[in-house]
Amino acid sequence: GAVVSQHPSRVICKSGTSVKIECRSLDFQATTMFWYRQFPKQSLMLMATSNEGSKATYEQGVEKDKFLINHASLTLSTLTVTSAHPEDSSFYICSARRQPNQETQYFGPGTRLLVL
Amino acid sequence: DAKTTQPNSMESNEEEPVHLPCNHSTISGTDYIHWYRQLPSQGPEYVIHGLTSNVNNRMASLAIAEDRKSSTLILHRATLRDAAVYYCILRDFGSGYALNFGKGTSLLVTP
């Protein structure tokens, strides 16, 4: 099956700093990638849709200036949490689709962020 | 996307079949039925999807009711590694939108 990787797998940072999370599709090109956030004991919540070569589309309530998304190539999307605060501590997960209309999504293993 | 309803939790014995139900009474004609599962501390994993006909793959089977208002994910022989949260999700074909996860069913498999 297709593989999506994330780096780092976990990160601890101080409040006020920025953290970049990478999402890579290892064996296919992904024109669209998605970023989710999951708090403990809760389900995944979609944050934004990342399209290669264009601006990301953010879900309502997600601050685009705080969660910067860049999808500069067909195999890499990055999520930067700027000026992180303890309430940003969460499990961040990306997913990718091989082609725009393919039904199956491939998820990364997730990145656990802890902001102190 | 139309809403789905799943039991919060289910329990099964190892090596027994498991039937995970999902109700989706407001499903539209172009909604695909997807199942994903999430093992602890991991990203979700695709299990199976279908539109109208029952589907089988190496992981599971998907039984879709004739009126499509419900479906059942069938794990033929549960193993301890199948303990996960199982999500039933409807997605309009070709809409290009992401998956909207509900609360899912937490499956406990006991030896």
PDB file of C-alpha atoms in Angstrom:
ATOM      1  CA  GLY A   1       0.000   0.000   0.000  1.00  0.00           C
ATOM      2  CA  ALA A   2       0.942   3.627  -0.356  1.00  0.00           C
ATOM      3  CA  VAL A   3       3.092   5.126   2.341  1.00  0.00           C
ATOM      4  CA  VAL A   4       2.848   8.531   3.925  1.00  0.00           C
ATOM      5  CA  SER A   5       5.463   9.611   6.414  1.00  0.00           C
ATOM      6  CA  GLN A   6       5.562  12.411   8.956  1.00  0.00           C
ATOM      7  CA  HIS A   7       8.487  14.042  10.644  1.00  0.00           C
ATOM      8  CA  PRO A   8       9.043  14.447  13.485  1.00  0.00           C
ATOM      9  CA  SER A   9       7.026  11.736  15.201  1.00  0.00           C
ATOM     10  CA  ARG A  10       6.992  13.735  18.404  1.00  0.00           C
ATOM     11  CA  VAL A  11       8.225  17.150  19.420  1.00  0.00           C
ATOM     12  CA  ILE A  12       8.379  19.149  22.609  1.00  0.00           C
ATOM     13  CA  CYS A  13       8.775  22.892  22.385  1.00  0.00           C
ATOM     14  CA  LYS A  14       8.561  25.955  24.543  1.00  0.00           C
ATOM     15  CA  SER A  15       5.593  28.263  24.437  1.00  0.00           C
ATOM     16  CA  GLY A  16       6.049  31.000  21.844  1.00  0.00           C
ATOM     17  CA  THR A  17       8.256  29.032  19.483  1.00  0.00           C
ATOM     18  CA  SER A  18       7.326  27.691  16.062  1.00  0.00           C
ATOM     19  CA  VAL A  19       7.271  24.062  15.031  1.00  0.00           C
ATOM     20  CA  LYS A  20       7.314  22.642  11.515  1.00  0.00           C
ATOM     21  CA  ILE A  21       5.813  19.248  10.719  1.00  0.00           C
ATOM     22  CA  GLU A  22       6.520  17.539   7.409  1.00  0.00           C
ATOM     23  CA  CYS A  23       4.222  15.175   5.555  1.00  0.00           C
ATOM     24  CA  ARG A  24       5.618  13.181   2.651  1.00  0.00           C
ATOM     25  CA  SER A  25       4.055  10.767   0.214  1.00  0.00           C
ATOM     26  CA  LEU A  26       6.837   8.268  -0.334  1.00  0.00           C
ATOM     27  CA  ASP A  27       5.745   6.281  -3.354  1.00  0.00           C
ATOM     28  CA  PHE A  28       3.173   8.411  -5.108  1.00  0.00           C
ATOM     29  CA  GLN A  29       2.437  11.975  -6.047  1.00  0.00           C
ATOM     30  CA  ALA A  30      -0.258  13.704  -4.074  1.00  0.00           C
ATOM     31  CA  THR A  31      -1.909  16.774  -5.514  1.00  0.00           C
ATOM     32  CA  THR A  32      -3.995  17.091  -2.366  1.00  0.00           C
ATOM     33  CA  MET A  33      -3.039  16.516   1.232  1.00  0.00           C
ATOM     34  CA  PHE A  34      -5.106  17.028   4.347  1.00  0.00           C
ATOM     35  CA  TRP A  35      -4.133  18.062   7.853  1.00  0.00           C
ATOM     36  CA  TYR A  36      -6.037  16.848  10.897  1.00  0.00           C
ATOM     37  CA  ARG A  37      -5.717  17.433  14.607  1.00  0.00           C
ATOM     38  CA  GLN A  38      -6.746  15.016  17.313  1.00  0.00           C
ATOM     39  CA  PHE A  39      -7.041  15.829  20.993  1.00  0.00           C
ATOM     40  CA  PRO A  40      -6.947  13.046  23.602  1.00  0.00           C
ATOM     41  CA  LYS A  41     -10.026  10.817  23.618  1.00  0.00           C
ATOM     42  CA  GLN A  42     -11.489  12.706  20.663  1.00  0.00           C
ATOM     43  CA  SER A  43     -11.884  12.062  16.970  1.00  0.00           C
ATOM     44  CA  LEU A  44      -9.885  13.586  14.138  1.00  0.00           C
ATOM     45  CA  MET A  45     -10.795  17.123  13.187  1.00  0.00           C
ATOM     46  CA  LEU A  46      -9.972  18.446   9.747  1.00  0.00           C
ATOM     47  CA  MET A  47      -7.839  21.580   9.886  1.00  0.00           C
ATOM     48  CA  ALA A  48      -7.090  22.303   6.249  1.00  0.00           C
ATOM     49  CA  THR A  49      -6.813  20.982   2.734  1.00  0.00           C
ATOM     50  CA  SER A  50      -3.449  21.487   1.099  1.00  0.00           C
ATOM     51  CA  ASN A  51      -3.245  21.711  -2.665  1.00  0.00           C
ATOM     52  CA  GLU A  52       0.062  21.572  -4.511  1.00  0.00           C
ATOM     53  CA  GLY A  53       1.006  24.927  -5.919  1.00  0.00           C
ATOM     54  CA  SER A  54      -1.857  26.868  -4.410  1.00  0.00           C
ATOM     55  CA  LYS A  55      -3.056  28.239  -1.105  1.00  0.00           C
ATOM     56  CA  ALA A  56      -4.470  25.880   1.461  1.00  0.00           C
ATOM     57  CA  THR A  57      -8.138  25.875   2.339  1.00  0.00           C
ATOM     58  CA  TYR A  58      -8.741  26.150   6.068  1.00  0.00           C
ATOM     59  CA  GLU A  59     -11.717  24.884   8.013  1.00  0.00           C
ATOM     60  CA  GLN A  60     -13.825  27.295   9.969  1.00  0.00           C
ATOM     61  CA  GLY A  61     -12.199  28.231  13.242  1.00  0.00           C
ATOM     62  CA  VAL A  62      -8.667  27.326  12.164  1.00  0.00           C
ATOM     63  CA  GLU A  63      -6.383  30.347  12.071  1.00  0.00           C
ATOM     64  CA  LYS A  64      -4.462  30.390   8.811  1.00  0.00           C
ATOM     65  CA  ASP A  65      -1.833  32.771  10.192  1.00  0.00           C
ATOM     66  CA  LYS A  66      -1.155  30.446  13.088  1.00  0.00           C
ATOM     67  CA  PHE A  67      -1.120  27.175  11.169  1.00  0.00           C
ATOM     68  CA  LEU A  68       0.916  27.829   8.041  1.00  0.00           C
ATOM     69  CA  ILE A  69       0.618  25.200   5.350  1.00  0.00           C
ATOM     70  CA  ASN A  70       2.934  24.882   2.392  1.00  0.00           C
ATOM     71  CA  HIS A  71       2.524  22.290  -0.365  1.00  0.00           C
ATOM     72  CA  ALA A  72       5.431  23.143  -2.625  1.00  0.00           C
ATOM     73  CA  SER A  73       5.823  19.783  -4.313  1.00  0.00           C
ATOM     74  CA  LEU A  74       3.716  16.767  -5.180  1.00  0.00           C
ATOM     75  CA  THR A  75       5.273  14.743  -2.386  1.00  0.00           C
ATOM     76  CA  LEU A  76       5.656  17.218   0.463  1.00  0.00           C
ATOM     77  CA  SER A  77       3.330  19.337   2.553  1.00  0.00           C
ATOM     78  CA  THR A  78       4.401  21.145   5.702  1.00  0.00           C
ATOM     79  CA  LEU A  79       2.412  22.459   8.645  1.00  0.00           C
ATOM     80  CA  THR A  80       4.049  25.131  10.769  1.00  0.00           C
ATOM     81  CA  VAL A  81       2.509  25.906  14.132  1.00  0.00           C
ATOM     82  CA  THR A  82       3.593  29.482  14.812  1.00  0.00           C
ATOM     83  CA  SER A  83       3.925  30.920  18.299  1.00  0.00           C
ATOM     84  CA  ALA A  84       2.806  27.666  19.807  1.00  0.00           C
ATOM     85  CA  HIS A  85       0.915  27.645  23.105  1.00  0.00           C
ATOM     86  CA  PRO A  86       0.055  24.784  25.450  1.00  0.00           C
ATOM     87  CA  GLU A  87      -3.447  24.554  23.980  1.00  0.00           C
ATOM     88  CA  ASP A  88      -1.858  23.656  20.619  1.00  0.00           C
ATOM     89  CA  SER A  89      -0.565  20.450  22.149  1.00  0.00           C
ATOM     90  CA  SER A  90      -2.200  17.719  20.114  1.00  0.00           C
ATOM     91  CA  PHE A  91      -1.709  14.832  17.708  1.00  0.00           C
ATOM     92  CA  TYR A  92      -1.319  16.185  14.165  1.00  0.00           C
ATOM     93  CA  ILE A  93      -2.019  13.803  11.312  1.00  0.00           C
ATOM     94  CA  CYS A  94      -1.751  14.286   7.570  1.00  0.00           C
ATOM     95  CA  SER A  95      -3.267  12.279   4.759  1.00  0.00           C
ATOM     96  CA  ALA A  96      -2.868  12.171   1.015  1.00  0.00           C
ATOM     97  CA  ARG A  97      -4.721  10.937  -2.008  1.00  0.00           C
ATOM     98  CA  ARG A  98      -3.005   9.573  -5.088  1.00  0.00           C
ATOM     99  CA  GLN A  99      -5.299  11.349  -7.479  1.00  0.00           C
ATOM    100  CA  PRO A 100      -8.039  13.915  -6.939  1.00  0.00           C
ATOM    101  CA  ASN A 101     -10.888  11.480  -7.362  1.00  0.00           C
ATOM    102  CA  GLN A 102      -9.419   8.399  -5.773  1.00  0.00           C
ATOM    103  CA  GLU A 103     -11.480   7.258  -2.834  1.00  0.00           C
ATOM    104  CA  THR A 104      -8.734   5.853  -0.641  1.00  0.00           C
ATOM    105  CA  GLN A 105      -6.765   8.179   1.599  1.00  0.00           C
ATOM    106  CA  TYR A 106      -3.417   7.268   3.056  1.00  0.00           C
ATOM    107  CA  PHE A 107      -2.604   8.612   6.480  1.00  0.00           C
ATOM    108  CA  GLY A 108       0.691   9.424   8.071  1.00  0.00           C
ATOM    109  CA  PRO A 109       1.641   8.014  11.474  1.00  0.00           C
ATOM    110  CA  GLY A 110       1.003  11.339  13.174  1.00  0.00           C
ATOM    111  CA  THR A 111       3.107  13.880  15.059  1.00  0.00           C
ATOM    112  CA  ARG A 112       2.589  14.379  18.757  1.00  0.00           C
ATOM    113  CA  LEU A 113       3.230  17.987  19.760  1.00  0.00           C
ATOM    114  CA  LEU A 114       3.682  19.024  23.356  1.00  0.00           C
ATOM    115  CA  VAL A 115       4.021  22.721  24.081  1.00  0.00           C
ATOM    116  CA  LEU A 116       5.364  23.557  27.521  1.00  0.00           C
TER     117      LEU A 116
ATOM    118  CA  ASP B   1     -21.431  14.697   4.118  1.00  0.00           C
ATOM    119  CA  ALA B   2     -24.302  12.700   5.538  1.00  0.00           C
ATOM    120  CA  LYS B   3     -24.092  11.648   9.161  1.00  0.00           C
ATOM    121  CA  THR B   4     -23.310   8.168  10.421  1.00  0.00           C
ATOM    122  CA  THR B   5     -24.207   6.541  13.737  1.00  0.00           C
ATOM    123  CA  GLN B   6     -22.058   3.852  15.335  1.00  0.00           C
ATOM    124  CA  PRO B   7     -22.032   2.216  18.762  1.00  0.00           C
ATOM    125  CA  ASN B   8     -19.446   3.764  21.059  1.00  0.00           C
ATOM    126  CA  SER B   9     -17.809   0.463  21.847  1.00  0.00           C
ATOM    127  CA  MET B  10     -17.935  -3.245  21.163  1.00  0.00           C
ATOM    128  CA  GLU B  11     -16.147  -6.238  22.540  1.00  0.00           C
ATOM    129  CA  SER B  12     -15.146  -9.468  20.877  1.00  0.00           C
ATOM    130  CA  ASN B  13     -13.251 -12.601  21.688  1.00  0.00           C
ATOM    131  CA  GLU B  14     -10.132 -13.390  19.772  1.00  0.00           C
ATOM    132  CA  GLU B  15     -10.602 -15.550  16.663  1.00  0.00           C
ATOM    133  CA  GLU B  16     -14.323 -14.878  16.548  1.00  0.00           C
ATOM    134  CA  PRO B  17     -16.069 -12.852  13.831  1.00  0.00           C
ATOM    135  CA  VAL B  18     -16.944  -9.256  14.566  1.00  0.00           C
ATOM    136  CA  HIS B  19     -19.804  -7.328  13.022  1.00  0.00           C
ATOM    137  CA  LEU B  20     -19.480  -3.564  13.366  1.00  0.00           C
ATOM    138  CA  PRO B  21     -22.706  -1.746  12.455  1.00  0.00           C
ATOM    139  CA  CYS B  22     -23.151   1.704  10.977  1.00  0.00           C
ATOM    140  CA  ASN B  23     -26.376   3.554  10.334  1.00  0.00           C
ATOM    141  CA  HIS B  24     -26.528   6.218   7.647  1.00  0.00           C
ATOM    142  CA  SER B  25     -30.195   6.837   6.979  1.00  0.00           C
ATOM    143  CA  THR B  26     -29.598  10.141   5.146  1.00  0.00           C
ATOM    144  CA  ILE B  27     -27.112   8.707   2.668  1.00  0.00           C
ATOM    145  CA  SER B  28     -27.340  10.117  -0.851  1.00  0.00           C
ATOM    146  CA  GLY B  29     -27.019   8.205  -4.088  1.00  0.00           C
ATOM    147  CA  THR B  30     -23.453   9.360  -4.722  1.00  0.00           C
ATOM    148  CA  ASP B  31     -22.096   8.749  -1.207  1.00  0.00           C
ATOM    149  CA  TYR B  32     -19.453   6.095  -0.868  1.00  0.00           C
ATOM    150  CA  ILE B  33     -19.298   4.221   2.447  1.00  0.00           C
ATOM    151  CA  HIS B  34     -15.788   4.183   3.861  1.00  0.00           C
ATOM    152  CA  TRP B  35     -14.325   2.376   6.826  1.00  0.00           C
ATOM    153  CA  TYR B  36     -11.066   3.374   8.435  1.00  0.00           C
ATOM    154  CA  ARG B  37      -9.551   2.226  11.678  1.00  0.00           C
ATOM    155  CA  GLN B  38      -7.124   3.848  14.048  1.00  0.00           C
ATOM    156  CA  LEU B  39      -4.872   1.848  16.280  1.00  0.00           C
ATOM    157  CA  PRO B  40      -3.674   3.526  19.476  1.00  0.00           C
ATOM    158  CA  SER B  41      -1.272   6.402  18.870  1.00  0.00           C
ATOM    159  CA  GLN B  42      -1.255   5.891  15.107  1.00  0.00           C
ATOM    160  CA  GLY B  43      -2.790   7.558  12.080  1.00  0.00           C
ATOM    161  CA  PRO B  44      -5.954   6.031  10.615  1.00  0.00           C
ATOM    162  CA  GLU B  45      -5.685   3.113   8.232  1.00  0.00           C
ATOM    163  CA  TYR B  46      -7.943   2.416   5.271  1.00  0.00           C
ATOM    164  CA  VAL B  47     -10.018  -0.724   5.700  1.00  0.00           C
ATOM    165  CA  ILE B  48     -12.576  -0.895   2.926  1.00  0.00           C
ATOM    166  CA  HIS B  49     -15.126   1.111   0.986  1.00  0.00           C
ATOM    167  CA  GLY B  50     -18.140   0.469  -1.193  1.00  0.00           C
ATOM    168  CA  LEU B  51     -21.080   2.050  -2.949  1.00  0.00           C
ATOM    169  CA  THR B  52     -23.897  -0.461  -3.371  1.00  0.00           C
ATOM    170  CA  SER B  53     -22.571  -3.995  -3.593  1.00  0.00           C
ATOM    171  CA  ASN B  54     -20.931  -5.959  -0.819  1.00  0.00           C
ATOM    172  CA  VAL B  55     -17.147  -5.770  -0.908  1.00  0.00           C
ATOM    173  CA  ASN B  56     -14.413  -8.091   0.260  1.00  0.00           C
ATOM    174  CA  ASN B  57     -10.698  -7.550   0.688  1.00  0.00           C
ATOM    175  CA  ARG B  58      -7.910  -9.139   2.660  1.00  0.00           C
ATOM    176  CA  MET B  59      -8.748  -7.148   5.772  1.00  0.00           C
ATOM    177  CA  ALA B  60     -12.515  -7.298   5.976  1.00  0.00           C
ATOM    178  CA  SER B  61     -15.877  -7.506   4.285  1.00  0.00           C
ATOM    179  CA  LEU B  62     -18.409  -4.739   3.887  1.00  0.00           C
ATOM    180  CA  ALA B  63     -22.068  -5.638   3.795  1.00  0.00           C
ATOM    181  CA  ILE B  64     -24.324  -2.860   2.535  1.00  0.00           C
ATOM    182  CA  ALA B  65     -28.056  -2.958   3.090  1.00  0.00           C
ATOM    183  CA  GLU B  66     -30.221  -2.964   0.017  1.00  0.00           C
ATOM    184  CA  ASP B  67     -31.609   0.492   0.820  1.00  0.00           C
ATOM    185  CA  ARG B  68     -28.062   1.650   1.694  1.00  0.00           C
ATOM    186  CA  LYS B  69     -29.244   3.130   4.971  1.00  0.00           C
ATOM    187  CA  SER B  70     -26.937   0.912   6.949  1.00  0.00           C
ATOM    188  CA  SER B  71     -23.806  -1.130   6.530  1.00  0.00           C
ATOM    189  CA  THR B  72     -21.771  -3.625   8.508  1.00  0.00           C
ATOM    190  CA  LEU B  73     -18.043  -4.089   8.622  1.00  0.00           C
ATOM    191  CA  ILE B  74     -17.171  -7.721   9.154  1.00  0.00           C
ATOM    192  CA  LEU B  75     -13.872  -8.893  10.564  1.00  0.00           C
ATOM    193  CA  HIS B  76     -13.911 -12.616   9.943  1.00  0.00           C
ATOM    194  CA  ARG B  77     -11.536 -13.611  12.732  1.00  0.00           C
ATOM    195  CA  ALA B  78     -10.651 -10.930  15.206  1.00  0.00           C
ATOM    196  CA  THR B  79      -7.106 -10.783  16.487  1.00  0.00           C
ATOM    197  CA  LEU B  80      -5.636  -8.711  19.275  1.00  0.00           C
ATOM    198  CA  ARG B  81      -4.121  -6.467  16.608  1.00  0.00           C
ATOM    199  CA  ASP B  82      -7.623  -5.566  15.427  1.00  0.00           C
ATOM    200  CA  ALA B  83      -8.290  -3.639  18.631  1.00  0.00           C
ATOM    201  CA  ALA B  84      -8.817  -0.115  17.362  1.00  0.00           C
ATOM    202  CA  VAL B  85     -11.364   2.632  16.797  1.00  0.00           C
ATOM    203  CA  TYR B  86     -13.332   1.908  13.638  1.00  0.00           C
ATOM    204  CA  TYR B  87     -14.791   4.825  11.726  1.00  0.00           C
ATOM    205  CA  CYS B  88     -17.652   4.606   9.260  1.00  0.00           C
ATOM    206  CA  ILE B  89     -17.582   7.647   6.969  1.00  0.00           C
ATOM    207  CA  LEU B  90     -19.686   8.751   4.029  1.00  0.00           C
ATOM    208  CA  ARG B  91     -18.040  10.670   1.242  1.00  0.00           C
ATOM    209  CA  ASP B  92     -19.570  12.039  -1.937  1.00  0.00           C
ATOM    210  CA  PHE B  93     -17.803  10.559  -4.923  1.00  0.00           C
ATOM    211  CA  GLY B  94     -15.476  12.994  -6.605  1.00  0.00           C
ATOM    212  CA  SER B  95     -16.253  15.852  -4.261  1.00  0.00           C
ATOM    213  CA  GLY B  96     -12.606  16.320  -3.440  1.00  0.00           C
ATOM    214  CA  TYR B  97     -13.343  16.906   0.194  1.00  0.00           C
ATOM    215  CA  ALA B  98     -11.544  15.385   3.132  1.00  0.00           C
ATOM    216  CA  LEU B  99     -12.994  12.696   5.332  1.00  0.00           C
ATOM    217  CA  ASN B 100     -15.142  13.832   8.222  1.00  0.00           C
ATOM    218  CA  PHE B 101     -14.535  11.544  11.152  1.00  0.00           C
ATOM    219  CA  GLY B 102     -17.214  10.849  13.729  1.00  0.00           C
ATOM    220  CA  LYS B 103     -16.594   9.239  17.084  1.00  0.00           C
ATOM    221  CA  GLY B 104     -16.320   5.721  15.720  1.00  0.00           C
ATOM    222  CA  THR B 105     -16.589   2.399  17.524  1.00  0.00           C
ATOM    223  CA  SER B 106     -13.881   1.353  19.918  1.00  0.00           C
ATOM    224  CA  LEU B 107     -13.344  -2.371  19.461  1.00  0.00           C
ATOM    225  CA  LEU B 108     -11.898  -4.351  22.337  1.00  0.00           C
ATOM    226  CA  VAL B 109     -10.597  -7.832  21.537  1.00  0.00           C
ATOM    227  CA  THR B 110     -10.035 -10.158  24.439  1.00  0.00           C
ATOM    228  CA  PRO B 111      -7.911 -13.303  24.406  1.00  0.00           C
TER     229      PRO B 111
END
